[in-house]
PDB file of C-alpha atoms in Angstrom:
ATOM      1  CA  ASN H   1      13.039  -4.180  14.408  1.00 76.00           C
ATOM      2  CA  ALA H   2      14.158  -2.936  11.007  1.00 84.00           C
ATOM      3  CA  GLY H   3      10.727  -3.769   9.558  1.00 93.00           C
ATOM      4  CA  VAL H   4      10.751  -4.315   5.795  1.00 96.00           C
ATOM      5  CA  THR H   5      14.039  -3.631   4.040  1.00 97.00           C
ATOM      6  CA  GLN H   6      14.658  -3.495   0.302  1.00 98.00           C
ATOM      7  CA  THR H   7      17.814  -3.452  -1.779  1.00 97.00           C
ATOM      8  CA  PRO H   8      18.938  -1.788  -3.912  1.00 97.00           C
ATOM      9  CA  LYS H   9      17.414   1.674  -3.509  1.00 96.00           C
ATOM     10  CA  PHE H  10      18.102   2.621  -7.110  1.00 96.00           C
ATOM     11  CA  ARG H  11      19.076   0.696 -10.222  1.00 97.00           C
ATOM     12  CA  ILE H  12      19.436   1.401 -13.920  1.00 97.00           C
ATOM     13  CA  LEU H  13      19.160  -1.569 -16.268  1.00 97.00           C
ATOM     14  CA  LYS H  14      19.634  -1.920 -19.970  1.00 97.00           C
ATOM     15  CA  ILE H  15      16.920  -3.559 -22.038  1.00 97.00           C
ATOM     16  CA  GLY H  16      17.239  -7.327 -21.852  1.00 96.00           C
ATOM     17  CA  GLN H  17      19.232  -7.426 -18.630  1.00 97.00           C
ATOM     18  CA  SER H  18      18.046  -9.311 -15.565  1.00 96.00           C
ATOM     19  CA  MET H  19      18.125  -8.493 -11.886  1.00 96.00           C
ATOM     20  CA  THR H  20      16.748  -9.502  -8.527  1.00 97.00           C
ATOM     21  CA  LEU H  21      15.149  -7.061  -6.115  1.00 98.00           C
ATOM     22  CA  GLN H  22      15.679  -8.136  -2.538  1.00 98.00           C
ATOM     23  CA  CYS H  23      13.110  -7.870   0.252  1.00 98.00           C
ATOM     24  CA  THR H  24      13.528  -8.950   3.867  1.00 98.00           C
ATOM     25  CA  GLN H  25      11.260  -8.549   6.877  1.00 97.00           C
ATOM     26  CA  ASP H  26      12.103  -9.242  10.504  1.00 95.00           C
ATOM     27  CA  MET H  27       8.578  -9.179  11.947  1.00 93.00           C
ATOM     28  CA  ASN H  28       7.888 -12.900  11.384  1.00 92.00           C
ATOM     29  CA  HIS H  29       5.014 -12.009   9.082  1.00 91.00           C
ATOM     30  CA  ASN H  30       3.535 -14.854   7.073  1.00 89.00           C
ATOM     31  CA  TYR H  31       2.262 -12.713   4.199  1.00 91.00           C
ATOM     32  CA  MET H  32       4.507 -10.830   1.804  1.00 93.00           C
ATOM     33  CA  TYR H  33       3.744  -8.779  -1.316  1.00 94.00           C
ATOM     34  CA  TRP H  34       5.373  -7.047  -4.247  1.00 97.00           C
ATOM     35  CA  TYR H  35       3.787  -3.915  -5.718  1.00 96.00           C
ATOM     36  CA  ARG H  36       4.844  -1.559  -8.469  1.00 96.00           C
ATOM     37  CA  GLN H  37       3.960   2.111  -8.699  1.00 94.00           C
ATOM     38  CA  ASP H  38       4.145   4.011 -11.954  1.00 93.00           C
ATOM     39  CA  PRO H  39       4.407   7.828 -11.886  1.00 86.00           C
ATOM     40  CA  GLY H  40       1.226   9.513 -10.646  1.00 82.00           C
ATOM     41  CA  MET H  41      -0.553   6.210 -10.139  1.00 85.00           C
ATOM     42  CA  GLY H  42      -1.527   3.966  -7.271  1.00 87.00           C
ATOM     43  CA  LEU H  43       0.236   0.716  -6.440  1.00 91.00           C
ATOM     44  CA  LYS H  44      -0.476  -2.477  -8.340  1.00 92.00           C
ATOM     45  CA  LEU H  45       0.102  -5.965  -6.926  1.00 93.00           C
ATOM     46  CA  ILE H  46       2.632  -8.086  -8.822  1.00 96.00           C
ATOM     47  CA  TYR H  47       2.959 -11.227  -6.691  1.00 95.00           C
ATOM     48  CA  TYR H  48       2.191 -12.258  -3.151  1.00 93.00           C
ATOM     49  CA  SER H  49       3.041 -15.093  -0.782  1.00 93.00           C
ATOM     50  CA  VAL H  50       1.073 -16.507   2.127  1.00 89.00           C
ATOM     51  CA  GLY H  51       4.015 -18.428   3.552  1.00 90.00           C
ATOM     52  CA  ALA H  52       7.319 -20.090   2.743  1.00 92.00           C
ATOM     53  CA  GLY H  53       7.027 -22.139  -0.442  1.00 93.00           C
ATOM     54  CA  ILE H  54       3.696 -20.600  -1.474  1.00 93.00           C
ATOM     55  CA  THR H  55       3.384 -17.797  -4.024  1.00 95.00           C
ATOM     56  CA  ASP H  56       0.650 -16.545  -6.311  1.00 93.00           C
ATOM     57  CA  LYS H  57       0.107 -13.971  -9.041  1.00 94.00           C
ATOM     58  CA  GLY H  58      -1.344 -10.564  -8.463  1.00 92.00           C
ATOM     59  CA  GLU H  59      -2.736  -8.074 -10.943  1.00 91.00           C
ATOM     60  CA  VAL H  60       0.405  -7.495 -13.074  1.00 95.00           C
ATOM     61  CA  PRO H  61       2.716 -10.572 -12.888  1.00 96.00           C
ATOM     62  CA  ASN H  62       3.988 -10.697 -16.476  1.00 96.00           C
ATOM     63  CA  GLY H  63       7.749 -10.284 -16.757  1.00 96.00           C
ATOM     64  CA  TYR H  64       8.418 -11.137 -13.105  1.00 97.00           C
ATOM     65  CA  ASN H  65       9.107 -14.188 -10.988  1.00 97.00           C
ATOM     66  CA  VAL H  66       9.238 -14.713  -7.238  1.00 97.00           C
ATOM     67  CA  SER H  67      10.266 -17.328  -4.741  1.00 95.00           C
ATOM     68  CA  ARG H  68       9.778 -17.689  -0.984  1.00 96.00           C
ATOM     69  CA  SER H  69      12.182 -20.164   0.566  1.00 96.00           C
ATOM     70  CA  THR H  70      12.129 -18.557   4.030  1.00 96.00           C
ATOM     71  CA  THR H  71       9.650 -16.564   6.082  1.00 95.00           C
ATOM     72  CA  GLU H  72      11.936 -13.525   6.024  1.00 96.00           C
ATOM     73  CA  ASP H  73      12.851 -13.192   2.340  1.00 97.00           C
ATOM     74  CA  PHE H  74      10.769 -12.606  -0.776  1.00 98.00           C
ATOM     75  CA  PRO H  75      12.964 -11.714  -3.786  1.00 98.00           C
ATOM     76  CA  LEU H  76      11.487 -10.432  -7.055  1.00 98.00           C
ATOM     77  CA  ARG H  77      13.222 -11.464 -10.255  1.00 97.00           C
ATOM     78  CA  LEU H  78      13.057  -9.465 -13.478  1.00 96.00           C
ATOM     79  CA  GLU H  79      14.002 -11.414 -16.572  1.00 89.00           C
ATOM     80  CA  LEU H  80      14.682  -9.590 -19.848  1.00 93.00           C
ATOM     81  CA  ALA H  81      14.034  -6.087 -18.543  1.00 95.00           C
ATOM     82  CA  ALA H  82      11.841  -3.828 -20.694  1.00 96.00           C
ATOM     83  CA  PRO H  83      11.222  -0.049 -20.552  1.00 96.00           C
ATOM     84  CA  SER H  84       7.653  -0.781 -19.400  1.00 96.00           C
ATOM     85  CA  GLN H  85       9.142  -2.120 -16.161  1.00 97.00           C
ATOM     86  CA  THR H  86      10.504   1.286 -15.243  1.00 97.00           C
ATOM     87  CA  SER H  87       8.759   1.909 -11.955  1.00 97.00           C
ATOM     88  CA  VAL H  88       9.126   2.079  -8.195  1.00 97.00           C
ATOM     89  CA  TYR H  89       8.839  -1.327  -6.568  1.00 98.00           C
ATOM     90  CA  PHE H  90       7.532  -1.748  -3.040  1.00 97.00           C
ATOM     91  CA  CYS H  91       7.689  -4.849  -0.919  1.00 97.00           C
ATOM     92  CA  ALA H  92       5.248  -5.276   1.959  1.00 95.00           C
ATOM     93  CA  SER H  93       4.434  -7.790   4.661  1.00 93.00           C
ATOM     94  CA  SER H  94       1.547  -8.486   6.999  1.00 90.00           C
ATOM     95  CA  TYR H  95       0.448 -10.844   9.749  1.00 82.00           C
ATOM     96  CA  LEU H  96      -3.114 -11.998   9.510  1.00 71.00           C
ATOM     97  CA  ALA H  97      -4.853 -12.059  12.875  1.00 60.00           C
ATOM     98  CA  GLY H  98      -8.606 -12.192  12.437  1.00 59.00           C
ATOM     99  CA  GLN H  99      -9.615  -9.159  10.417  1.00 61.00           C
ATOM    100  CA  TRP H 100      -6.450  -7.297  11.359  1.00 63.00           C
ATOM    101  CA  ASP H 101      -4.021  -7.411   8.443  1.00 70.00           C
ATOM    102  CA  GLU H 102      -2.217  -4.092   8.230  1.00 86.00           C
ATOM    103  CA  GLN H 103       0.450  -4.155   5.534  1.00 90.00           C
ATOM    104  CA  PHE H 104       3.901  -2.770   6.344  1.00 93.00           C
ATOM    105  CA  PHE H 105       5.811  -1.376   3.383  1.00 95.00           C
ATOM    106  CA  GLY H 106       9.486  -1.093   2.630  1.00 97.00           C
ATOM    107  CA  PRO H 107      11.151   2.098   1.333  1.00 96.00           C
ATOM    108  CA  GLY H 108      11.019   1.020  -2.302  1.00 97.00           C
ATOM    109  CA  THR H 109      13.425   0.340  -5.174  1.00 97.00           C
ATOM    110  CA  ARG H 110      13.453   2.843  -8.022  1.00 97.00           C
ATOM    111  CA  LEU H 111      14.192   0.997 -11.274  1.00 97.00           C
ATOM    112  CA  THR H 112      14.877   2.571 -14.647  1.00 97.00           C
ATOM    113  CA  VAL H 113      15.165   0.453 -17.792  1.00 96.00           C
ATOM    114  CA  LEU H 114      16.856   2.161 -20.727  1.00 95.00           C
TER     115      LEU H 114
ATOM    116  CA  ASP X   1     -13.459  -5.074  -4.116  1.00 52.00           C
ATOM    117  CA  ALA X   2     -15.664  -1.983  -4.333  1.00 55.00           C
ATOM    118  CA  LYS X   3     -14.297   1.134  -5.946  1.00 87.00           C
ATOM    119  CA  THR X   4     -13.725   4.431  -4.190  1.00 94.00           C
ATOM    120  CA  THR X   5     -13.883   8.071  -5.260  1.00 95.00           C
ATOM    121  CA  GLN X   6     -11.689  10.723  -3.683  1.00 96.00           C
ATOM    122  CA  PRO X   7     -10.989  14.360  -4.556  1.00 97.00           C
ATOM    123  CA  PRO X   8      -7.607  14.643  -6.312  1.00 96.00           C
ATOM    124  CA  SER X   9      -6.272  17.330  -3.990  1.00 97.00           C
ATOM    125  CA  MET X  10      -6.999  19.327  -0.849  1.00 97.00           C
ATOM    126  CA  ASP X  11      -5.309  22.054   1.168  1.00 97.00           C
ATOM    127  CA  CYS X  12      -5.367  22.420   4.935  1.00 96.00           C
ATOM    128  CA  ALA X  13      -3.908  25.087   7.216  1.00 97.00           C
ATOM    129  CA  GLU X  14      -1.355  23.851   9.711  1.00 97.00           C
ATOM    130  CA  GLY X  15      -2.947  23.177  13.096  1.00 97.00           C
ATOM    131  CA  ARG X  16      -6.432  22.832  11.682  1.00 97.00           C
ATOM    132  CA  ALA X  17      -8.358  19.619  11.207  1.00 97.00           C
ATOM    133  CA  ALA X  18      -8.006  17.947   7.818  1.00 98.00           C
ATOM    134  CA  ASN X  19     -11.168  16.181   6.661  1.00 98.00           C
ATOM    135  CA  LEU X  20     -10.612  13.841   3.724  1.00 98.00           C
ATOM    136  CA  PRO X  21     -13.774  12.424   2.124  1.00 98.00           C
ATOM    137  CA  CYS X  22     -14.213   9.117   0.325  1.00 97.00           C
ATOM    138  CA  ASN X  23     -17.220   7.758  -1.529  1.00 96.00           C
ATOM    139  CA  HIS X  24     -17.722   3.999  -1.747  1.00 94.00           C
ATOM    140  CA  SER X  25     -21.354   3.647  -2.775  1.00 94.00           C
ATOM    141  CA  THR X  26     -21.025   0.008  -3.917  1.00 91.00           C
ATOM    142  CA  ILE X  27     -19.424  -1.286  -0.715  1.00 91.00           C
ATOM    143  CA  SER X  28     -20.504  -4.765   0.370  1.00 88.00           C
ATOM    144  CA  GLY X  29     -21.507  -5.754   3.868  1.00 87.00           C
ATOM    145  CA  ASN X  30     -18.251  -7.596   4.593  1.00 85.00           C
ATOM    146  CA  GLU X  31     -15.924  -4.933   3.190  1.00 88.00           C
ATOM    147  CA  TYR X  32     -13.853  -2.726   5.432  1.00 90.00           C
ATOM    148  CA  VAL X  33     -12.732   0.846   4.762  1.00 93.00           C
ATOM    149  CA  TYR X  34      -8.952   1.238   5.022  1.00 93.00           C
ATOM    150  CA  TRP X  35      -6.886   4.405   4.868  1.00 95.00           C
ATOM    151  CA  TYR X  36      -3.201   4.518   3.947  1.00 95.00           C
ATOM    152  CA  ARG X  37      -0.993   7.467   3.179  1.00 97.00           C
ATOM    153  CA  GLN X  38       2.171   7.871   1.151  1.00 95.00           C
ATOM    154  CA  ILE X  39       4.601  10.609   2.002  1.00 94.00           C
ATOM    155  CA  HIS X  40       6.664  11.643  -0.997  1.00 88.00           C
ATOM    156  CA  SER X  41       8.686   8.731  -2.426  1.00 82.00           C
ATOM    157  CA  GLN X  42       8.196   6.557   0.679  1.00 92.00           C
ATOM    158  CA  GLY X  43       6.275   3.311   1.043  1.00 94.00           C
ATOM    159  CA  PRO X  44       2.600   3.620   2.006  1.00 94.00           C
ATOM    160  CA  GLN X  45       1.770   3.750   5.695  1.00 95.00           C
ATOM    161  CA  TYR X  46      -1.330   2.300   7.327  1.00 93.00           C
ATOM    162  CA  ILE X  47      -3.483   4.851   9.157  1.00 95.00           C
ATOM    163  CA  ILE X  48      -6.756   3.298  10.254  1.00 94.00           C
ATOM    164  CA  HIS X  49      -9.571   1.004   9.186  1.00 92.00           C
ATOM    165  CA  GLY X  50     -13.177   0.293  10.141  1.00 92.00           C
ATOM    166  CA  LEU X  51     -16.276  -1.669   9.229  1.00 91.00           C
ATOM    167  CA  LYS X  52     -19.268   0.387  10.320  1.00 91.00           C
ATOM    168  CA  ASN X  53     -18.475   2.023  13.646  1.00 86.00           C
ATOM    169  CA  ASN X  54     -16.414   5.168  13.929  1.00 93.00           C
ATOM    170  CA  GLU X  55     -12.804   4.469  14.818  1.00 94.00           C
ATOM    171  CA  THR X  56     -10.062   6.521  16.427  1.00 96.00           C
ATOM    172  CA  ASN X  57      -6.380   5.892  17.010  1.00 94.00           C
ATOM    173  CA  GLU X  58      -3.329   7.994  17.747  1.00 94.00           C
ATOM    174  CA  MET X  59      -3.077   9.165  14.153  1.00 94.00           C
ATOM    175  CA  ALA X  60      -6.623   9.853  13.020  1.00 97.00           C
ATOM    176  CA  SER X  61     -10.356   9.304  13.278  1.00 98.00           C
ATOM    177  CA  LEU X  62     -12.513   7.499  10.758  1.00 97.00           C
ATOM    178  CA  ILE X  63     -16.162   8.454  10.412  1.00 97.00           C
ATOM    179  CA  ILE X  64     -18.319   6.049   8.373  1.00 96.00           C
ATOM    180  CA  THR X  65     -21.860   7.065   7.442  1.00 96.00           C
ATOM    181  CA  GLU X  66     -24.724   4.893   8.634  1.00 95.00           C
ATOM    182  CA  ASP X  67     -25.406   3.575   5.112  1.00 95.00           C
ATOM    183  CA  ARG X  68     -21.634   2.949   4.725  1.00 95.00           C
ATOM    184  CA  LYS X  69     -21.592   4.601   1.315  1.00 95.00           C
ATOM    185  CA  SER X  70     -19.056   7.214   2.332  1.00 96.00           C
ATOM    186  CA  SER X  71     -16.481   7.945   4.978  1.00 97.00           C
ATOM    187  CA  THR X  72     -14.241  10.749   6.206  1.00 98.00           C
ATOM    188  CA  LEU X  73     -10.719  10.530   7.526  1.00 98.00           C
ATOM    189  CA  ILE X  74     -10.000  13.234  10.077  1.00 98.00           C
ATOM    190  CA  LEU X  75      -6.511  14.382  11.043  1.00 97.00           C
ATOM    191  CA  PRO X  76      -7.357  16.495  14.095  1.00 96.00           C
ATOM    192  CA  HIS X  77      -4.389  18.872  14.072  1.00 95.00           C
ATOM    193  CA  ALA X  78      -2.614  18.730  10.734  1.00 96.00           C
ATOM    194  CA  THR X  79       1.127  19.354  10.645  1.00 97.00           C
ATOM    195  CA  LEU X  80       3.474  19.901   7.720  1.00 97.00           C
ATOM    196  CA  ARG X  81       4.536  16.265   8.079  1.00 95.00           C
ATOM    197  CA  ASP X  82       0.997  15.201   7.193  1.00 97.00           C
ATOM    198  CA  THR X  83       1.495  16.437   3.628  1.00 98.00           C
ATOM    199  CA  ALA X  84       1.037  13.221   1.621  1.00 97.00           C
ATOM    200  CA  VAL X  85      -1.219  11.304  -0.742  1.00 96.00           C
ATOM    201  CA  TYR X  86      -4.056   9.650   1.178  1.00 97.00           C
ATOM    202  CA  TYR X  87      -5.622   6.476  -0.165  1.00 95.00           C
ATOM    203  CA  CYS X  88      -9.072   5.220   0.752  1.00 96.00           C
ATOM    204  CA  ILE X  89      -9.334   1.478   0.076  1.00 92.00           C
ATOM    205  CA  VAL X  90     -12.347  -0.770   0.438  1.00 90.00           C
ATOM    206  CA  ARG X  91     -11.645  -4.459   0.814  1.00 85.00           C
ATOM    207  CA  VAL X  92     -12.672  -7.686   2.419  1.00 79.00           C
ATOM    208  CA  SER X  93     -10.358  -8.319   5.331  1.00 69.00           C
ATOM    209  CA  GLY X  94      -8.879 -11.616   6.395  1.00 65.00           C
ATOM    210  CA  ALA X  95      -7.769 -14.867   4.788  1.00 62.00           C
ATOM    211  CA  GLY X  96      -8.313 -14.974   1.045  1.00 65.00           C
ATOM    212  CA  SER X  97      -8.066 -11.220   0.598  1.00 66.00           C
ATOM    213  CA  TYR X  98      -4.532 -10.124  -0.089  1.00 71.00           C
ATOM    214  CA  GLN X  99      -4.593  -7.225  -2.467  1.00 74.00           C
ATOM    215  CA  LEU X 100      -4.739  -3.560  -1.571  1.00 81.00           C
ATOM    216  CA  THR X 101      -6.239  -1.779  -4.582  1.00 83.00           C
ATOM    217  CA  PHE X 102      -4.806   1.715  -4.633  1.00 85.00           C
ATOM    218  CA  GLY X 103      -6.517   4.427  -6.677  1.00 86.00           C
ATOM    219  CA  LYS X 104      -4.940   7.834  -7.232  1.00 86.00           C
ATOM    220  CA  GLY X 105      -5.861   9.064  -3.753  1.00 93.00           C
ATOM    221  CA  THR X 106      -6.091  12.625  -2.438  1.00 96.00           C
ATOM    222  CA  LYS X 107      -2.996  14.764  -2.331  1.00 96.00           C
ATOM    223  CA  LEU X 108      -3.192  16.703   0.936  1.00 98.00           C
ATOM    224  CA  SER X 109      -1.057  19.812   1.215  1.00 98.00           C
ATOM    225  CA  VAL X 110      -0.704  21.252   4.704  1.00 97.00           C
ATOM    226  CA  ILE X 111       0.058  24.954   4.449  1.00 97.00           C
ATOM    227  CA  PRO X 112       2.002  26.912   7.093  1.00 95.00           C
TER     228      PRO X 112
END
């Protein structure tokens, strides 16, 4: 299994541009998440999904959109990029089985908005 | 979710046990203690979690005090590859609880 994969690894955007960060998992997990991590800080939840067709906001959703058309994919869309969105973005997935819900993280996408 | 308090940094000699403390004095009865770590620039990695009993797996041991207000993550024989930021997270586990709330964690440096 490849686990959770993310593309691209790095990206530089100009202010006002848009882009989609891709996330795919091959573990058949029902839950998927997007986090952002600013320098020296912990991760903050942007959006999450509990299954195909179901998404919900996390702690910091403004400026982002998500969709979940399949179990495997959970893309994150940035519209009108702003410097405040410069961050490292991590996608994660988990399979809830009772109280066992370990989250598996991807390698991250480092985004700079200039 | 309850908040946690961790020291910002710790050093440990290679081959020795690393003991990372975490205070969670406001933990609720249904909240678990989770530990994740983040090796430089990588995604966080799950280590271990527990409710009230001590837990051990192939990576670490988790010791939770009887009153559950604090816990200690133990890496029994630290290696250079264990140098990372370690996050203690308290959360309700299961359906309806999706967010991992990461603080700043403890930066563990394993020294040769």
